[in-house]
Amino acid sequence: MKSNFKMPQEELKMSFDPNTIEHLGVRMYSTLPPVLAELIANAYDADAASVSLTLKDEGEKEIIIEDDGSGMSFEEINSKFLRIGRPRRQEENKQETEKGRKVIGKKGLGKLSFFGIAHEIEITTKKDGKKNTFAMNWEDIKAEKKEYKPKVVKNDESCSAKEHGTKITLRKIQRESVFSSEDIVNALARMFIIDSGFEITLRRNSEKPITITNDRRFAGLEKEVEWKIPADSEYNDDYDKTSKIVGHLIATKKPIPPKADMRGIILFSRKKMVNRPEYFSDSTSSHFFSYLTGWLEVDFIDDLEEDVIATNRQSLNWGHEEMIKLRTHLGGLLNWLERDWRKKREAKRQKELTEATGINISDWFSKLPDDIRKKIEPIVRAIIKDSELSDEINKKAVVELHGIVPEYANLHWRHLHPEIQRISKEYYEKQNYWHAATEAVKHYILTVRKKSGSAQTNDQPMMGESFGKDSGLLLVTANSDMVENDIEDGQKFLSMGIVAGFKNPVVSHSTIESIKARGLFDEKDCLDILSLLSHLQKRLDNGKKR
């Protein structure tokens, strides 16, 4: 005979102070990403290989978080999940999961997070061939005083022994706007460092699922300089945990928009954020800070005897002795990063400008007279280092400046006598100023000899015979007063000097290579010779036989 006797259904029970859930759930978690982060952390601690997030906002909003972790038995729901403030690490006396993961959960309060955005929660969990489902309602919880009994939907219902994991469904969502997949995915990427053995996907309605990756942490940012810590850091102090700090920092090409909430360095411990982006400095006025973002792992803080991580994992207890040391070290690191950033940024931008414009900026400056360089260099350096204008505008500004004030050789060319330009052009354009000067000197000598009719075969005496106030074959002025007398003698002695001082040693008595090696002349001297020849040629143009 079949018995109609049924065992009384077991109960689930949650003991609490109503204010606890109000303060640690509803008020502390008022936005979606931190709530999802807590539930993802639970899945990670349950050794899940994957967790999927489904956001529904077509009609009544609903959020589903499902993982393939170890799941919970009915007894574990009561003794672990529904116990508010259960110190998991102390109670289980272990810091790692069965898979060897460092346990993230610590205070037993993250489970309250979903009440910050949803008023109705249903949880289905499978373990050891048993499936349990229960539901909780925020309004019912508030109506109770000390003890709340969730509604048991399924109690130890049989399922395949291969099935395991937990599914959490949030209903009566407390937000009016639709979900933004990209915004939520990017926010979650900044809250976790995702292991290779842990996959997080998010889907909104029927959209294609998005896999959350570490690369998304810098989504939408154009990197200019980056540092892998500690490999790329040269900062040294006496902090004894420097080698335990690892991470990835970047400086962007353009300032990070303040509303992006990404300026500064995020701190992680055990793969989850423990401190929002900040600069670890009392000063927030540094120009550098608007470009800096990234993350550092400081897992050792979880090993401290005293808990220094805030319940919502948004900040650390910076008043703690060990945290003061950490903050001092990080402040020093940022100071070093700023100096390194300025140096690398300038070098990188200068290289990019050189490639874009064809102007070798360092070479340009080196070929400007000091008085001109001192005026031009600060302007160009400001464009390279600090300009927030577009690359195209910066490029145009440098090209225009270079056009106004080119390298000394190009600036110098503009002022050469047309005849000197004609003779020296072939070599000048190839930047062979030595041959340009020697060819111009030889041409000047031939021109003077032809115009004066001097029979002297030696170049220096020929110049002495061709010019001079007293007996020169040519006059370059009216030679009517002392000023013009001086000019006549000046033409004589300068012409003799250019033969004796340049043509003879460089062309007649040595080689260019030998002169260079001895440091007796350089390219600047050759340009100066061309300038002097331009002056002498101009006088010669006006020369007439005496």
Coordinates of C-alpha atoms in Angstrom, one line a residue:
M1 CA 0.0 0.0 0.0
K2 CA 1.4 3.4 -1.1
S3 CA 1.9 5.8 1.8
N4 CA 0.7 9.4 1.5
F5 CA 3.0 10.4 4.3
K6 CA 5.4 13.2 3.3
M7 CA 8.5 14.4 5.2
P8 CA 8.1 18.0 6.2
Q9 CA 9.9 20.2 3.8
E10 CA 13.2 21.5 5.1
E11 CA 13.4 25.2 5.7
L12 CA 16.0 27.8 4.7
K13 CA 16.7 30.5 7.2
M14 CA 18.5 33.8 7.1
S15 CA 19.3 35.6 10.4
F16 CA 20.1 39.3 10.2
D17 CA 19.7 42.7 11.5
P18 CA 17.5 44.6 9.0
N19 CA 19.9 47.6 9.0
T20 CA 22.8 45.2 7.9
I21 CA 21.3 44.5 4.6
E22 CA 20.1 48.1 4.2
H23 CA 23.6 49.5 4.7
L24 CA 25.8 46.7 3.2
G25 CA 23.5 45.9 0.3
V26 CA 21.1 48.5 -0.9
R27 CA 23.2 51.6 -0.1
M28 CA 26.7 50.2 -0.8
Y29 CA 25.9 48.7 -4.2
S30 CA 23.7 51.1 -6.1
T31 CA 25.1 50.6 -9.6
L32 CA 25.2 47.5 -11.7
P33 CA 28.9 46.8 -12.4
P34 CA 29.9 46.4 -8.7
V35 CA 27.0 44.0 -8.1
L36 CA 27.9 41.9 -11.0
A37 CA 31.6 42.0 -9.9
E38 CA 30.6 40.5 -6.5
L39 CA 28.6 37.7 -8.1
I40 CA 31.4 37.0 -10.6
A41 CA 33.9 36.8 -7.7
N42 CA 31.6 34.2 -6.0
A43 CA 31.7 32.1 -9.2
Y44 CA 35.5 32.4 -9.3
D45 CA 35.8 31.2 -5.7
A46 CA 33.5 28.3 -6.6
D47 CA 36.1 27.2 -9.1
A48 CA 33.9 28.0 -12.1
A49 CA 35.6 27.8 -15.5
S50 CA 33.0 30.2 -17.0
V51 CA 30.3 32.6 -15.9
S52 CA 27.7 34.1 -18.3
L53 CA 25.8 37.3 -17.7
T54 CA 22.5 37.8 -19.5
L55 CA 20.8 41.3 -19.4
K56 CA 17.2 41.5 -20.5
D57 CA 15.5 44.9 -20.9
E58 CA 12.8 44.1 -23.5
G59 CA 9.8 44.3 -21.2
E60 CA 10.4 43.6 -17.5
K61 CA 14.1 43.9 -16.8
E62 CA 15.9 40.7 -15.7
I63 CA 19.6 39.8 -15.0
I64 CA 20.8 36.2 -15.0
I65 CA 24.3 35.2 -13.7
E66 CA 25.1 31.5 -14.4
D67 CA 28.3 29.7 -13.6
D68 CA 29.6 26.1 -13.8
G69 CA 31.3 26.2 -10.4
S70 CA 31.0 23.6 -7.6
G71 CA 27.4 24.7 -6.7
M72 CA 25.9 24.3 -3.2
S73 CA 24.0 21.6 -1.3
F74 CA 20.9 22.5 0.7
E75 CA 22.9 22.4 3.9
E76 CA 25.6 24.7 2.4
I77 CA 22.9 27.2 1.4
N78 CA 21.9 27.5 5.0
S79 CA 25.2 27.2 6.7
K80 CA 27.3 29.3 4.2
F81 CA 25.3 31.4 1.7
L82 CA 22.6 32.6 4.1
R83 CA 25.0 33.4 6.9
I84 CA 25.6 37.1 6.8
G85 CA 29.2 38.1 7.6
R86 CA 30.6 34.5 7.4
P87 CA 34.4 34.8 7.5
R88 CA 35.1 32.2 4.9
R89 CA 38.9 32.1 5.0
Q90 CA 39.0 31.8 8.8
E91 CA 36.2 29.3 9.1
E92 CA 37.5 27.0 6.3
N93 CA 41.1 27.7 7.3
K94 CA 42.4 27.8 3.8
Q95 CA 43.4 30.6 1.4
E96 CA 43.0 28.6 -1.8
T97 CA 40.2 26.8 -3.7
E98 CA 40.3 23.1 -4.8
K99 CA 41.7 24.4 -8.1
G100 CA 44.4 26.4 -6.3
R101 CA 42.9 29.8 -6.8
K102 CA 43.5 32.4 -4.2
V103 CA 40.1 33.0 -2.5
I104 CA 38.7 36.5 -3.2
G105 CA 35.8 36.4 -0.7
K106 CA 36.6 37.3 2.8
K107 CA 33.8 39.0 4.8
G108 CA 30.7 37.1 3.7
L109 CA 29.0 40.3 2.7
G110 CA 29.2 40.3 -1.1
K111 CA 26.0 38.2 -1.3
L112 CA 24.0 41.3 -0.1
S113 CA 25.1 43.3 -3.2
F114 CA 22.2 42.2 -5.4
F115 CA 19.7 43.9 -3.1
G116 CA 21.3 47.2 -4.3
I117 CA 19.8 46.8 -7.7
A118 CA 17.1 44.1 -7.5
H119 CA 14.2 43.5 -5.1
E120 CA 13.6 39.9 -6.1
I121 CA 16.2 37.1 -6.4
E122 CA 15.9 33.5 -7.4
I123 CA 18.9 31.1 -7.0
T124 CA 19.2 27.6 -8.5
T125 CA 22.2 25.6 -7.6
K126 CA 23.3 22.1 -8.4
K127 CA 25.7 19.8 -6.6
D128 CA 26.2 16.1 -6.2
G129 CA 23.2 15.2 -8.3
K130 CA 20.8 17.5 -6.3
K131 CA 19.2 20.7 -7.4
N132 CA 17.9 23.3 -5.1
T133 CA 16.0 26.5 -5.9
F134 CA 15.0 29.3 -3.6
A135 CA 13.8 32.9 -3.8
M136 CA 14.2 36.0 -1.7
N137 CA 12.2 39.2 -1.8
W138 CA 13.5 42.5 -0.4
E139 CA 10.1 43.8 0.7
D140 CA 9.5 40.6 2.7
I141 CA 12.9 40.8 4.3
K142 CA 12.3 44.4 5.4
A143 CA 9.0 43.2 7.0
E144 CA 10.8 40.7 9.1
K145 CA 12.8 41.7 12.2
K146 CA 15.5 39.2 12.9
E147 CA 14.9 36.1 10.8
Y148 CA 13.8 35.6 7.2
K149 CA 12.9 32.3 5.6
P150 CA 13.5 32.3 1.8
K151 CA 10.9 30.6 -0.3
V152 CA 12.0 27.1 -1.2
V153 CA 11.0 26.3 -4.8
K154 CA 12.9 23.0 -5.2
N155 CA 14.4 21.0 -2.4
D156 CA 17.1 18.4 -3.3
E157 CA 15.5 17.6 -6.6
S158 CA 17.4 14.9 -8.6
C159 CA 19.6 16.0 -11.5
S160 CA 22.6 14.5 -13.3
A161 CA 25.6 14.0 -11.1
K162 CA 27.6 15.7 -13.9
E163 CA 25.6 18.9 -13.5
H164 CA 27.0 21.5 -11.1
G165 CA 27.0 25.3 -10.8
T166 CA 24.8 28.2 -9.7
K167 CA 22.2 30.4 -11.6
I168 CA 21.1 33.6 -10.0
T169 CA 18.2 35.5 -11.5
L170 CA 17.6 39.1 -10.4
R171 CA 14.1 40.6 -11.0
K172 CA 12.4 43.9 -10.1
I173 CA 15.5 45.7 -11.2
Q174 CA 15.7 49.2 -9.7
R175 CA 16.8 51.2 -12.8
E176 CA 14.8 52.8 -15.6
S177 CA 17.5 53.1 -18.4
V178 CA 18.3 50.2 -20.7
F179 CA 21.5 48.2 -20.3
S180 CA 24.6 49.2 -22.2
S181 CA 26.6 46.1 -23.0
E182 CA 29.8 48.0 -23.9
D183 CA 29.8 50.2 -20.8
I184 CA 29.2 47.3 -18.5
V185 CA 31.8 45.0 -20.1
N186 CA 34.4 47.8 -20.0
A187 CA 33.6 48.5 -16.4
L188 CA 33.9 44.8 -15.4
A189 CA 37.2 44.6 -17.3
R190 CA 38.5 47.3 -14.9
M191 CA 37.4 45.4 -11.9
F192 CA 39.0 42.0 -12.6
I193 CA 42.3 40.6 -13.9
I194 CA 40.9 37.6 -15.8
D195 CA 42.8 34.3 -15.6
S196 CA 43.2 32.1 -18.7
G197 CA 41.1 29.4 -17.0
F198 CA 38.2 31.7 -16.2
E199 CA 35.9 33.1 -18.9
I200 CA 33.3 35.8 -18.5
T201 CA 30.7 36.5 -21.2
L202 CA 27.9 39.1 -21.3
R203 CA 24.9 39.2 -23.5
R204 CA 22.1 41.7 -23.8
N205 CA 18.8 40.3 -25.0
S206 CA 19.5 38.5 -28.3
E207 CA 22.8 40.4 -29.1
K208 CA 26.0 38.5 -29.7
P209 CA 27.8 37.6 -26.5
I210 CA 30.8 39.6 -25.6
T211 CA 33.8 38.0 -23.9
I212 CA 35.3 40.2 -21.2
T213 CA 39.1 40.3 -21.6
N214 CA 42.0 42.2 -19.9
D215 CA 42.6 44.2 -23.1
R216 CA 39.3 45.9 -22.6
R217 CA 40.7 47.6 -19.6
F218 CA 42.3 50.2 -21.9
A219 CA 39.4 50.2 -24.4
G220 CA 39.2 53.4 -26.5
L221 CA 42.6 54.7 -25.3
E222 CA 45.5 55.4 -27.6
K223 CA 48.7 54.4 -25.9
E224 CA 51.8 56.6 -26.2
V225 CA 54.1 55.2 -23.5
E226 CA 53.7 52.0 -21.5
W227 CA 55.5 50.3 -18.6
K228 CA 55.4 46.7 -17.5
I229 CA 56.0 46.7 -13.7
P230 CA 58.6 45.9 -12.4
A231 CA 60.5 45.1 -15.7
D232 CA 60.4 48.7 -17.1
S233 CA 60.7 50.6 -13.8
E234 CA 64.0 52.1 -12.7
Y235 CA 62.6 53.5 -9.5
N236 CA 64.3 52.3 -6.3
D237 CA 63.6 53.0 -2.7
D238 CA 63.8 50.9 0.5
Y239 CA 60.3 49.5 0.3
D240 CA 60.6 45.7 1.1
K241 CA 57.7 44.6 -1.1
T242 CA 58.7 46.3 -4.4
S243 CA 59.3 43.0 -6.1
K244 CA 55.8 41.8 -5.2
I245 CA 54.1 44.6 -7.1
V246 CA 53.4 43.8 -10.7
G247 CA 51.2 45.4 -13.3
H248 CA 50.8 47.3 -16.5
L249 CA 50.7 51.1 -16.8
I250 CA 50.1 53.4 -19.8
A251 CA 50.2 57.1 -20.7
T252 CA 47.8 58.0 -23.4
K253 CA 48.4 60.2 -26.4
K254 CA 45.6 62.6 -25.5
P255 CA 44.2 63.4 -22.0
I256 CA 41.8 60.7 -20.7
P257 CA 38.3 62.2 -20.4
P258 CA 37.4 62.7 -16.8
K259 CA 34.0 61.0 -17.2
A260 CA 35.8 57.8 -18.4
D261 CA 36.7 57.2 -14.7
M262 CA 40.1 55.8 -15.8
R263 CA 42.6 58.4 -14.7
G264 CA 45.0 57.0 -12.2
I265 CA 46.2 53.5 -11.1
I266 CA 43.8 50.7 -10.0
L267 CA 45.0 48.3 -7.4
F268 CA 44.1 44.6 -7.5
S269 CA 44.5 41.8 -5.0
R270 CA 43.7 38.3 -5.9
K271 CA 42.5 39.4 -9.3
K272 CA 39.9 41.8 -8.1
M273 CA 40.0 45.5 -7.6
V274 CA 40.6 46.7 -4.1
N275 CA 41.2 50.4 -4.8
R276 CA 39.7 52.7 -7.4
P277 CA 42.0 54.6 -9.8
E278 CA 44.1 57.2 -8.0
Y279 CA 47.5 58.9 -7.9
F280 CA 48.7 58.2 -4.4
S281 CA 49.7 61.8 -4.0
D282 CA 48.2 64.8 -2.2
S283 CA 48.7 66.8 -5.4
T284 CA 46.2 66.3 -8.2
S285 CA 47.4 69.1 -10.4
S286 CA 50.1 67.3 -12.3
H287 CA 49.7 67.5 -16.1
F288 CA 50.8 63.9 -16.2
F289 CA 47.9 62.6 -14.2
S290 CA 45.4 63.3 -17.0
Y291 CA 47.3 60.9 -19.2
L292 CA 48.0 58.0 -16.8
T293 CA 46.0 54.9 -16.3
G294 CA 46.7 51.2 -15.6
W295 CA 46.8 48.6 -12.8
L296 CA 49.0 47.1 -10.2
E297 CA 48.6 43.8 -8.3
V298 CA 49.4 44.0 -4.6
D299 CA 48.3 40.5 -3.5
F300 CA 50.4 40.7 -0.3
I301 CA 47.8 43.0 1.3
D302 CA 45.4 40.0 1.6
D303 CA 48.0 38.2 3.7
L304 CA 48.1 41.0 6.4
E305 CA 46.6 40.0 9.8
E306 CA 44.3 43.0 9.8
D307 CA 41.8 43.4 7.0
V308 CA 42.7 46.6 5.1
I309 CA 40.2 46.3 2.2
A310 CA 36.9 48.2 2.4
T311 CA 33.8 46.1 2.2
N312 CA 32.9 47.4 -1.3
R313 CA 36.5 47.0 -2.5
Q314 CA 36.7 50.6 -3.6
S315 CA 39.5 51.7 -1.3
L316 CA 42.1 50.5 1.1
N317 CA 42.6 51.6 4.7
W318 CA 45.4 54.1 4.0
G319 CA 45.8 54.9 7.7
H320 CA 47.2 51.4 8.4
E321 CA 50.9 51.3 8.9
E322 CA 51.6 48.9 6.1
M323 CA 49.4 50.9 3.7
I324 CA 51.2 54.1 4.6
K325 CA 54.4 52.4 3.4
L326 CA 52.7 51.2 0.2
R327 CA 51.3 54.6 -0.5
T328 CA 54.7 56.3 0.0
H329 CA 56.3 53.8 -2.4
L330 CA 53.6 54.3 -5.0
G331 CA 53.8 58.1 -4.8
G332 CA 57.6 57.8 -5.4
L333 CA 57.0 55.5 -8.4
L334 CA 54.5 58.0 -9.9
N335 CA 57.1 60.8 -9.6
W336 CA 59.6 58.6 -11.5
L337 CA 57.0 57.6 -14.1
E338 CA 56.3 61.3 -14.8
R339 CA 59.9 62.1 -15.5
D340 CA 60.3 59.0 -17.6
W341 CA 57.1 59.8 -19.5
R342 CA 58.2 63.3 -20.4
K343 CA 61.5 62.0 -21.7
K344 CA 60.0 59.2 -23.7
R345 CA 57.1 61.2 -25.0
E346 CA 59.3 64.0 -26.3
A347 CA 61.6 61.5 -28.1
K348 CA 58.6 59.6 -29.6
R349 CA 56.8 62.7 -30.8
Q350 CA 60.0 64.1 -32.2
K351 CA 60.6 60.9 -34.1
E352 CA 57.0 60.9 -35.4
L353 CA 57.3 64.6 -36.5
T354 CA 60.5 63.8 -38.3
E355 CA 58.9 60.9 -40.1
A356 CA 55.8 62.9 -41.0
T357 CA 57.6 66.1 -42.1
G358 CA 61.0 64.9 -43.3
I359 CA 62.6 67.4 -41.0
N360 CA 65.3 66.1 -38.7
I361 CA 64.6 68.4 -35.7
S362 CA 67.8 67.8 -33.8
D363 CA 69.8 68.4 -37.0
W364 CA 67.8 71.5 -37.8
F365 CA 68.5 73.0 -34.4
S366 CA 72.2 72.1 -34.7
K367 CA 72.5 74.1 -37.9
L368 CA 70.9 77.3 -36.6
P369 CA 72.9 80.2 -35.3
D370 CA 72.6 80.3 -31.5
D371 CA 70.6 83.5 -31.4
I372 CA 68.0 82.2 -33.7
R373 CA 68.0 78.7 -32.2
K374 CA 67.3 80.1 -28.7
K375 CA 64.1 81.7 -30.1
I376 CA 62.9 78.8 -32.2
E377 CA 63.7 75.8 -30.1
P378 CA 61.3 76.6 -27.2
I379 CA 58.4 77.0 -29.6
V380 CA 59.1 73.6 -31.3
R381 CA 59.7 71.9 -28.0
A382 CA 56.4 73.1 -26.7
I383 CA 54.7 71.6 -29.8
I384 CA 56.5 68.3 -29.3
K385 CA 56.0 68.0 -25.6
D386 CA 52.8 69.7 -24.5
S387 CA 50.6 70.4 -27.5
E388 CA 47.1 69.0 -27.4
L389 CA 46.4 69.9 -31.0
S390 CA 45.9 67.3 -33.6
D391 CA 48.9 65.6 -35.2
E392 CA 48.1 67.3 -38.5
I393 CA 48.1 70.8 -37.0
N394 CA 51.3 70.1 -35.1
K395 CA 52.9 68.9 -38.3
K396 CA 51.8 71.9 -40.2
A397 CA 53.1 74.3 -37.5
V398 CA 56.6 72.7 -37.5
V399 CA 56.7 72.7 -41.3
E400 CA 55.7 76.4 -41.4
L401 CA 58.3 77.3 -38.8
H402 CA 61.0 75.4 -40.7
G403 CA 60.0 77.3 -43.8
I404 CA 60.4 80.6 -42.1
V405 CA 63.6 79.6 -40.3
P406 CA 65.3 76.6 -42.1
E407 CA 68.6 75.1 -41.3
Y408 CA 71.4 77.7 -41.4
A409 CA 72.6 76.4 -44.8
N410 CA 69.1 76.9 -46.3
L411 CA 68.6 80.2 -44.6
H412 CA 72.1 81.2 -45.7
W413 CA 71.4 80.2 -49.3
R414 CA 68.6 82.8 -49.6
H415 CA 71.2 85.6 -49.1
L416 CA 73.9 84.4 -51.4
H417 CA 74.8 86.4 -54.5
P418 CA 73.0 84.9 -57.6
E419 CA 76.3 84.3 -59.4
I420 CA 77.7 82.5 -56.3
Q421 CA 74.4 80.5 -56.2
R422 CA 74.8 79.5 -59.9
I423 CA 78.3 78.3 -59.5
S424 CA 77.8 76.4 -56.2
K425 CA 74.2 75.1 -56.6
E426 CA 75.1 71.6 -57.7
Y427 CA 77.2 70.9 -54.6
Y428 CA 75.1 73.1 -52.2
E429 CA 72.0 71.0 -52.9
K430 CA 73.9 67.9 -52.1
Q431 CA 75.1 69.5 -48.8
N432 CA 78.7 69.3 -50.1
Y433 CA 79.6 72.8 -48.8
W434 CA 83.3 72.2 -49.1
H435 CA 83.2 71.8 -52.9
A436 CA 80.6 74.5 -53.1
A437 CA 83.0 77.0 -51.5
T438 CA 86.1 75.9 -53.4
E439 CA 84.3 76.1 -56.8
A440 CA 83.0 79.6 -55.8
V441 CA 86.5 80.8 -54.9
K442 CA 87.9 79.5 -58.1
H443 CA 85.1 81.2 -60.1
Y444 CA 85.7 84.5 -58.2
I445 CA 89.4 84.4 -59.0
L446 CA 88.7 83.8 -62.7
T447 CA 86.1 86.6 -62.8
V448 CA 88.5 89.1 -61.2
R449 CA 91.4 88.1 -63.5
K450 CA 89.2 88.5 -66.6
K451 CA 87.6 91.8 -65.5
S452 CA 90.8 93.4 -64.3
G453 CA 93.0 92.2 -67.2
S454 CA 95.8 91.4 -64.7
A455 CA 98.8 89.5 -66.1
Q456 CA 99.8 88.1 -62.7
T457 CA 99.8 84.3 -62.7
N458 CA 99.8 83.9 -58.9
D459 CA 96.3 84.4 -57.5
Q460 CA 97.2 86.4 -54.4
P461 CA 99.4 89.0 -56.1
M462 CA 96.8 89.2 -58.8
M463 CA 94.2 90.3 -56.2
G464 CA 96.6 92.8 -54.8
E465 CA 97.1 94.3 -58.3
S466 CA 93.4 94.3 -59.2
F467 CA 92.1 96.2 -56.1
G468 CA 93.2 99.0 -53.8
K469 CA 92.6 102.7 -53.5
D470 CA 96.0 103.8 -54.8
S471 CA 96.8 101.7 -57.9
G472 CA 94.2 98.9 -58.3
L473 CA 93.2 98.1 -61.9
L474 CA 89.6 98.0 -60.8
L475 CA 87.6 100.4 -58.7
V476 CA 84.4 99.2 -56.9
T477 CA 83.4 102.7 -55.7
A478 CA 84.0 106.2 -56.8
N479 CA 87.1 106.2 -54.5
S480 CA 86.2 109.8 -53.7
D481 CA 86.6 110.0 -49.9
M482 CA 88.1 108.2 -47.0
V483 CA 85.1 105.8 -46.6
E484 CA 85.3 104.8 -50.3
N485 CA 89.1 104.6 -50.0
D486 CA 88.6 102.1 -47.1
I487 CA 86.2 100.0 -49.1
E488 CA 88.7 99.8 -52.0
D489 CA 91.4 98.6 -49.7
G490 CA 89.0 96.3 -48.0
Q491 CA 88.1 94.6 -51.3
K492 CA 91.8 94.2 -51.9
F493 CA 92.7 92.7 -48.6
L494 CA 89.6 90.5 -48.3
S495 CA 90.2 89.1 -51.8
M496 CA 93.9 88.4 -51.0
G497 CA 92.8 86.9 -47.7
I498 CA 90.3 84.5 -49.2
V499 CA 93.0 83.2 -51.5
A500 CA 95.7 83.0 -48.8
G501 CA 93.4 81.8 -46.1
F502 CA 91.1 79.4 -47.9
K503 CA 92.0 78.6 -51.5
N504 CA 95.7 78.0 -50.9
P505 CA 95.4 75.7 -47.8
V506 CA 92.3 73.8 -49.0
V507 CA 92.8 73.6 -52.7
S508 CA 96.5 74.1 -53.4
H509 CA 98.5 72.8 -50.5
S510 CA 96.3 70.1 -48.9
T511 CA 93.2 67.9 -49.3
I512 CA 89.7 68.5 -47.8
E513 CA 90.0 65.3 -45.8
S514 CA 93.3 66.3 -44.3
I515 CA 91.9 69.8 -43.4
K516 CA 88.8 68.2 -41.8
A517 CA 90.9 65.7 -39.8
R518 CA 93.0 68.6 -38.4
G519 CA 89.9 70.6 -37.5
L520 CA 91.1 73.6 -39.3
F521 CA 87.8 74.2 -41.2
D522 CA 84.3 72.8 -41.0
E523 CA 81.1 73.1 -43.0
K524 CA 80.1 76.3 -41.1
D525 CA 83.4 77.8 -42.2
C526 CA 82.6 76.9 -45.8
L527 CA 79.2 78.6 -45.6
D528 CA 80.9 81.7 -44.1
I529 CA 83.4 81.7 -47.1
L530 CA 80.4 81.6 -49.5
S531 CA 78.9 84.6 -47.6
L532 CA 82.2 86.5 -47.9
L533 CA 82.4 85.7 -51.6
S534 CA 78.8 87.0 -52.1
H535 CA 79.9 90.3 -50.6
L536 CA 83.0 90.5 -52.8
Q537 CA 81.0 89.5 -55.9
K538 CA 78.5 92.2 -55.2
R539 CA 81.3 94.8 -55.1
L540 CA 82.9 93.3 -58.2
D541 CA 79.6 93.7 -60.1
N542 CA 80.0 97.5 -59.7
G543 CA 83.7 97.4 -60.6
K544 CA 85.2 99.4 -63.4
K545 CA 88.6 99.8 -64.7
R546 CA 90.5 102.7 -63.3

